[in-house]
Every structure is written in structure tokens, then in C-alpha cells.
Amino acid sequence: MEVKLSVQEVIHNIFEDYDSQNMQKNHENHSEELGKEGQCLVEPGISRLLYGRSINAGVVYNQESLLWLEAIFRRLASRRGIRRPHYSEIRRHIPVEMFIVLTRTLEKAQSPMFSEPRCYIATNAKGIVVSFTSLESVQLFPALLSKREVLGYLGRKLSSRRKDYITKLLVSPTKDFALAYSFKKGLLIISFYFGEWNAHGFPQHSCEL
């Protein structure tokens, strides 16, 4: 019988914690190998060394998810578009293998927070889409990747002409938080909706959001 692991256990198994001492040892071993190869490496030697190295996905997404959060925080205070004033997108170029690792982790976690109807994952020949329809799931997702408190990134108080206005991320079954990855372009588009309230607490966004 297959044992179901928690999200934290799955991510711990797949995204191992960063160990600076091990990295230093790897660097020293790598330097020794370079010395054995000679000061001038030919192309086959470089390829062999590159294929012999592994990348810790946990370290990559720890930093990548922080970039996502910082971008969301900036967009919450950006100028509003005319056609879709409370909608925004973030574009990031990442390798397809890295995104596949992320989606497989969500699937293997078998957590209610990352399963239907809170989270949908669809794949076709063109790419992969991860759609979150629950605000709680969206809050938990980057928190696990970045290993930090994320609520401060998902809402903010504005200043200047919109002094004391408040903006917050909105997530619902009709207004999802989506990660759409294109195989052809190697492009990840993170799309989301947000609400805006004036200093008196009245919403400035559509009531349908």
C-alpha cells in the first residue's frame, strides 16, 4: 500500500535543503577534477563535467519564488490598465525540466490544498497550466517554496495619490491564480487578479472579482 506523504515531506524529499558545506566540498572536488583534466579543457571534458553535476531544485525555487513574490508586491501598486485594471501578469524564463519538477511535486504531495477543486494541473503538447482557485492554497504554495512568511507580499497599503488605499490578491474559482508554462518558448506566465479599496474601505474593483 502506497504511503501518502505530506506536502512538507514531499518537498523535503525532492527539494533538499541547501548545505553550504556540501557545496564547498563539491566545489573542491570539482577543482580537483579540473586539475586532473588539465588547465585547458576540450569540449568533451566540459560536457562530462556538466552532465556529472546535479542542480538542487529546492535552492532554485527558494530564490525564484521570492522573485515571484516581489514582482506581485510591485504589481499591486502599479498603474492600472484600461481593459483589465485589476489583472496582472509576471513573465519568467525557466527551463522546462525545472517546471516539470515543480508540477510533479504538487501531484505527488496528494494534499487537499494542492488537489481539485483548489488546484488543477493540465498538460498538453504546448505546455502545462497550474490553476489555483483557493486563496489559502496560493498563500501556502510560495510559503513552502521560499520558506518564509508571504502574506506581506500579497497585499499592501498605497501612498501618493492613492494614499491609504489597500490592494490585496484575490483568488476564486472564476478568478484563478495561474501558472502557464509554454514548452516552445520556455516561458512561465504567472497571472492573477487583485482587489483595491479606498481609504474609507469601499472597493474600487468590480464586485465580480
mmCIF file of C-alpha atoms in Angstrom:
data_model
loop_
_atom_site.group_PDB
_atom_site.id
_atom_site.type_symbol
_atom_site.label_atom_id
_atom_site.label_comp_id
_atom_site.label_asym_id
_atom_site.label_seq_id
_atom_site.Cartn_x
_atom_site.Cartn_y
_atom_site.Cartn_z
ATOM 1 C CA MET A 1 0.000 0.000 0.000
ATOM 2 C CA GLU A 2 1.404 3.367 -1.018
ATOM 3 C CA VAL A 3 2.104 5.723 1.862
ATOM 4 C CA LYS A 4 0.797 9.267 1.377
ATOM 5 C CA LEU A 5 3.258 11.933 2.334
ATOM 6 C CA SER A 6 2.511 15.440 3.476
ATOM 7 C CA VAL A 7 3.389 18.394 1.272
ATOM 8 C CA GLN A 8 6.290 19.255 3.532
ATOM 9 C CA GLU A 9 7.650 15.691 3.372
ATOM 10 C CA VAL A 10 7.412 15.515 -0.407
ATOM 11 C CA ILE A 11 9.079 18.875 -0.882
ATOM 12 C CA HIS A 12 11.729 17.918 1.657
ATOM 13 C CA ASN A 13 12.468 14.725 -0.279
ATOM 14 C CA ILE A 14 12.575 16.386 -3.687
ATOM 15 C CA PHE A 15 13.860 19.826 -2.711
ATOM 16 C CA GLU A 16 16.713 19.004 -0.338
ATOM 17 C CA ASP A 17 17.881 21.725 1.998
ATOM 18 C CA TYR A 18 20.822 23.760 0.843
ATOM 19 C CA ASP A 19 24.047 22.807 2.596
ATOM 20 C CA SER A 20 26.843 25.321 2.154
ATOM 21 C CA GLN A 21 29.437 22.892 3.491
ATOM 22 C CA ASN A 22 28.487 20.246 0.936
ATOM 23 C CA MET A 23 28.562 22.886 -1.759
ATOM 24 C CA GLN A 24 32.087 23.835 -0.674
ATOM 25 C CA LYS A 25 33.129 20.165 -0.806
ATOM 26 C CA ASN A 26 31.613 19.828 -4.274
ATOM 27 C CA HIS A 27 33.488 22.938 -5.328
ATOM 28 C CA GLU A 28 36.769 21.490 -4.015
ATOM 29 C CA ASN A 29 36.136 18.142 -5.711
ATOM 30 C CA HIS A 30 35.251 19.976 -8.893
ATOM 31 C CA SER A 31 38.519 21.921 -8.708
ATOM 32 C CA GLU A 32 40.483 18.681 -8.274
ATOM 33 C CA GLU A 33 38.787 17.178 -11.312
ATOM 34 C CA LEU A 34 39.569 20.279 -13.321
ATOM 35 C CA GLY A 35 43.205 19.931 -12.297
ATOM 36 C CA LYS A 36 43.260 16.344 -13.500
ATOM 37 C CA GLU A 37 41.740 17.343 -16.800
ATOM 38 C CA GLY A 38 44.405 19.995 -17.288
ATOM 39 C CA GLN A 39 44.207 23.739 -17.426
ATOM 40 C CA CYS A 40 42.745 23.736 -20.913
ATOM 41 C CA LEU A 41 39.617 21.595 -21.206
ATOM 42 C CA VAL A 42 38.401 20.366 -24.547
ATOM 43 C CA GLU A 43 34.675 20.280 -25.253
ATOM 44 C CA PRO A 44 34.092 16.577 -24.311
ATOM 45 C CA GLY A 45 35.674 17.243 -20.901
ATOM 46 C CA ILE A 46 33.376 20.205 -20.261
ATOM 47 C CA SER A 47 30.322 18.183 -21.262
ATOM 48 C CA ARG A 48 31.313 15.317 -18.970
ATOM 49 C CA LEU A 49 31.735 17.673 -16.035
ATOM 50 C CA LEU A 50 28.422 19.415 -16.690
ATOM 51 C CA TYR A 51 26.457 16.181 -17.008
ATOM 52 C CA GLY A 52 28.065 14.929 -13.821
ATOM 53 C CA ARG A 53 26.599 17.799 -11.807
ATOM 54 C CA SER A 54 23.109 17.917 -10.301
ATOM 55 C CA ILE A 55 21.022 21.006 -9.553
ATOM 56 C CA ASN A 56 19.147 21.324 -6.267
ATOM 57 C CA ALA A 57 15.628 22.330 -7.294
ATOM 58 C CA GLY A 58 14.846 23.461 -3.766
ATOM 59 C CA VAL A 59 17.589 26.082 -3.862
ATOM 60 C CA VAL A 60 16.432 27.283 -7.282
ATOM 61 C CA TYR A 61 12.786 27.675 -6.276
ATOM 62 C CA ASN A 62 13.690 29.183 -2.930
ATOM 63 C CA GLN A 63 15.119 32.161 -4.816
ATOM 64 C CA GLU A 64 12.742 32.014 -7.787
ATOM 65 C CA SER A 65 9.625 32.096 -5.614
ATOM 66 C CA LEU A 66 10.984 35.157 -3.817
ATOM 67 C CA LEU A 67 11.279 36.906 -7.187
ATOM 68 C CA TRP A 68 7.641 35.995 -7.870
ATOM 69 C CA LEU A 69 6.535 37.439 -4.540
ATOM 70 C CA GLU A 70 8.481 40.656 -5.028
ATOM 71 C CA ALA A 71 7.007 41.060 -8.517
ATOM 72 C CA ILE A 72 3.463 40.523 -7.207
ATOM 73 C CA PHE A 73 4.070 43.110 -4.489
ATOM 74 C CA ARG A 74 5.223 45.665 -7.087
ATOM 75 C CA ARG A 75 2.274 44.968 -9.388
ATOM 76 C CA LEU A 76 -0.197 45.624 -6.583
ATOM 77 C CA ALA A 77 0.880 49.276 -6.679
ATOM 78 C CA SER A 78 1.423 49.649 -10.426
ATOM 79 C CA ARG A 79 -0.618 51.797 -12.804
ATOM 80 C CA ARG A 80 -3.945 50.263 -13.764
ATOM 81 C CA GLY A 81 -4.593 49.052 -17.280
ATOM 82 C CA ILE A 82 -7.677 50.240 -19.129
ATOM 83 C CA ARG A 83 -9.098 46.932 -20.333
ATOM 84 C CA ARG A 84 -8.275 44.840 -17.246
ATOM 85 C CA PRO A 85 -7.390 47.266 -14.431
ATOM 86 C CA HIS A 86 -7.176 44.675 -11.653
ATOM 87 C CA TYR A 87 -5.380 41.906 -13.500
ATOM 88 C CA SER A 88 -1.652 41.408 -13.909
ATOM 89 C CA GLU A 89 0.949 39.018 -15.314
ATOM 90 C CA ILE A 90 4.531 38.142 -14.456
ATOM 91 C CA ARG A 91 6.796 36.552 -17.067
ATOM 92 C CA ARG A 92 9.783 34.382 -16.226
ATOM 93 C CA HIS A 93 12.039 32.245 -18.434
ATOM 94 C CA ILE A 94 12.908 28.976 -16.696
ATOM 95 C CA PRO A 95 13.978 25.536 -18.035
ATOM 96 C CA VAL A 96 11.171 23.103 -18.775
ATOM 97 C CA GLU A 97 12.742 20.446 -16.530
ATOM 98 C CA MET A 98 12.539 22.777 -13.546
ATOM 99 C CA PHE A 99 8.846 23.469 -14.069
ATOM 100 C CA ILE A 100 8.058 19.779 -14.553
ATOM 101 C CA VAL A 101 9.755 19.031 -11.215
ATOM 102 C CA LEU A 102 7.503 21.617 -9.588
ATOM 103 C CA THR A 103 4.264 20.248 -11.052
ATOM 104 C CA ARG A 104 5.185 16.654 -10.216
ATOM 105 C CA THR A 105 5.872 17.705 -6.647
ATOM 106 C CA LEU A 106 2.378 19.175 -6.373
ATOM 107 C CA GLU A 107 0.877 15.983 -7.793
ATOM 108 C CA LYS A 108 2.882 13.645 -5.549
ATOM 109 C CA ALA A 109 2.060 15.658 -2.447
ATOM 110 C CA GLN A 110 -1.567 14.467 -2.640
ATOM 111 C CA SER A 111 -2.551 17.312 -0.354
ATOM 112 C CA PRO A 112 -6.118 18.697 -0.324
ATOM 113 C CA MET A 113 -4.586 22.166 -0.628
ATOM 114 C CA PHE A 114 -2.991 21.222 -3.959
ATOM 115 C CA SER A 115 -5.709 18.963 -5.333
ATOM 116 C CA GLU A 116 -9.002 19.606 -7.101
ATOM 117 C CA PRO A 117 -11.047 21.724 -6.615
ATOM 118 C CA ARG A 118 -8.416 24.004 -5.045
ATOM 119 C CA CYS A 119 -5.723 23.283 -7.619
ATOM 120 C CA TYR A 120 -5.914 21.975 -11.189
ATOM 121 C CA ILE A 121 -2.984 20.820 -13.327
ATOM 122 C CA ALA A 122 -3.447 20.372 -17.080
ATOM 123 C CA THR A 123 -0.857 19.333 -19.662
ATOM 124 C CA ASN A 124 -0.909 19.184 -23.451
ATOM 125 C CA ALA A 125 1.578 19.311 -26.321
ATOM 126 C CA LYS A 126 2.033 23.068 -25.935
ATOM 127 C CA GLY A 127 2.600 23.357 -22.214
ATOM 128 C CA ILE A 128 1.402 22.998 -18.635
ATOM 129 C CA VAL A 129 -1.090 25.070 -16.665
ATOM 130 C CA VAL A 130 -1.400 25.066 -12.878
ATOM 131 C CA SER A 131 -4.571 26.825 -11.736
ATOM 132 C CA PHE A 132 -5.181 27.721 -8.089
ATOM 133 C CA THR A 133 -8.773 28.563 -7.147
ATOM 134 C CA SER A 134 -8.220 28.914 -3.397
ATOM 135 C CA LEU A 135 -6.518 31.851 -1.703
ATOM 136 C CA GLU A 136 -5.303 29.573 1.101
ATOM 137 C CA SER A 137 -3.550 27.334 -1.436
ATOM 138 C CA VAL A 138 -1.924 30.334 -3.099
ATOM 139 C CA GLN A 139 -0.659 31.569 0.259
ATOM 140 C CA LEU A 140 0.755 28.148 1.161
ATOM 141 C CA PHE A 141 2.389 27.438 -2.211
ATOM 142 C CA PRO A 142 5.077 30.189 -2.218
ATOM 143 C CA ALA A 143 5.484 29.889 1.553
ATOM 144 C CA LEU A 144 6.649 26.284 1.159
ATOM 145 C CA LEU A 145 8.956 27.154 -1.727
ATOM 146 C CA SER A 146 10.511 30.256 -0.188
ATOM 147 C CA LYS A 147 10.368 29.040 3.439
ATOM 148 C CA ARG A 148 9.164 32.435 4.604
ATOM 149 C CA GLU A 149 6.023 34.326 5.599
ATOM 150 C CA VAL A 150 4.353 35.546 2.401
ATOM 151 C CA LEU A 151 1.225 37.450 3.464
ATOM 152 C CA GLY A 152 3.122 40.742 3.409
ATOM 153 C CA TYR A 153 3.790 40.258 -0.310
ATOM 154 C CA LEU A 154 0.161 39.551 -1.256
ATOM 155 C CA GLY A 155 -1.297 42.851 -0.082
ATOM 156 C CA ARG A 156 -0.117 46.399 0.505
ATOM 157 C CA LYS A 157 -1.123 49.928 1.510
ATOM 158 C CA LEU A 158 -0.634 52.527 -1.197
ATOM 159 C CA SER A 159 0.633 56.092 -0.989
ATOM 160 C CA SER A 160 0.843 59.231 -3.122
ATOM 161 C CA ARG A 161 -2.425 59.964 -4.967
ATOM 162 C CA ARG A 162 -3.940 56.753 -3.609
ATOM 163 C CA LYS A 163 -2.818 57.309 -0.049
ATOM 164 C CA ASP A 164 -4.205 54.738 2.395
ATOM 165 C CA TYR A 165 -5.729 52.690 -0.416
ATOM 166 C CA ILE A 166 -5.307 48.949 0.089
ATOM 167 C CA THR A 167 -4.735 46.295 -2.565
ATOM 168 C CA LYS A 168 -4.897 42.540 -1.999
ATOM 169 C CA LEU A 169 -4.604 39.406 -4.076
ATOM 170 C CA LEU A 170 -7.979 37.868 -4.980
ATOM 171 C CA VAL A 171 -8.453 34.186 -5.806
ATOM 172 C CA SER A 172 -11.676 32.351 -6.635
ATOM 173 C CA PRO A 173 -12.944 29.593 -8.966
ATOM 174 C CA THR A 174 -13.688 32.236 -11.620
ATOM 175 C CA LYS A 175 -10.602 34.408 -10.993
ATOM 176 C CA ASP A 176 -7.775 31.950 -10.567
ATOM 177 C CA PHE A 177 -4.097 32.375 -9.783
ATOM 178 C CA ALA A 178 -2.461 30.594 -12.711
ATOM 179 C CA LEU A 179 0.990 29.429 -13.757
ATOM 180 C CA ALA A 180 1.046 28.790 -17.514
ATOM 181 C CA TYR A 181 4.226 27.325 -18.996
ATOM 182 C CA SER A 182 4.995 27.234 -22.735
ATOM 183 C CA PHE A 183 7.278 24.398 -23.880
ATOM 184 C CA LYS A 184 8.178 26.179 -27.112
ATOM 185 C CA LYS A 185 9.151 29.495 -25.518
ATOM 186 C CA GLY A 186 10.427 28.180 -22.187
ATOM 187 C CA LEU A 187 8.253 30.907 -20.705
ATOM 188 C CA LEU A 188 6.292 30.894 -17.459
ATOM 189 C CA ILE A 189 3.420 33.381 -17.173
ATOM 190 C CA ILE A 190 2.003 33.919 -13.693
ATOM 191 C CA SER A 191 -1.388 35.632 -13.892
ATOM 192 C CA PHE A 192 -3.523 36.894 -11.027
ATOM 193 C CA TYR A 193 -6.339 39.243 -10.002
ATOM 194 C CA PHE A 194 -6.403 41.695 -7.125
ATOM 195 C CA GLY A 195 -8.837 43.987 -5.375
ATOM 196 C CA GLU A 196 -8.497 47.628 -4.381
ATOM 197 C CA TRP A 197 -10.207 49.510 -1.560
ATOM 198 C CA ASN A 198 -10.083 53.252 -0.920
ATOM 199 C CA ALA A 199 -9.238 54.912 2.396
ATOM 200 C CA HIS A 200 -12.875 54.517 3.520
ATOM 201 C CA GLY A 201 -12.969 50.802 2.748
ATOM 202 C CA PHE A 202 -15.069 50.997 -0.419
ATOM 203 C CA PRO A 203 -13.997 48.634 -3.218
ATOM 204 C CA GLN A 204 -12.660 50.213 -6.395
ATOM 205 C CA HIS A 205 -12.653 46.940 -8.312
ATOM 206 C CA SER A 206 -15.537 45.109 -9.930
ATOM 207 C CA CYS A 207 -17.811 43.315 -7.482
ATOM 208 C CA GLU A 208 -17.465 40.223 -9.672
ATOM 209 C CA LEU A 209 -13.823 39.826 -8.623
#
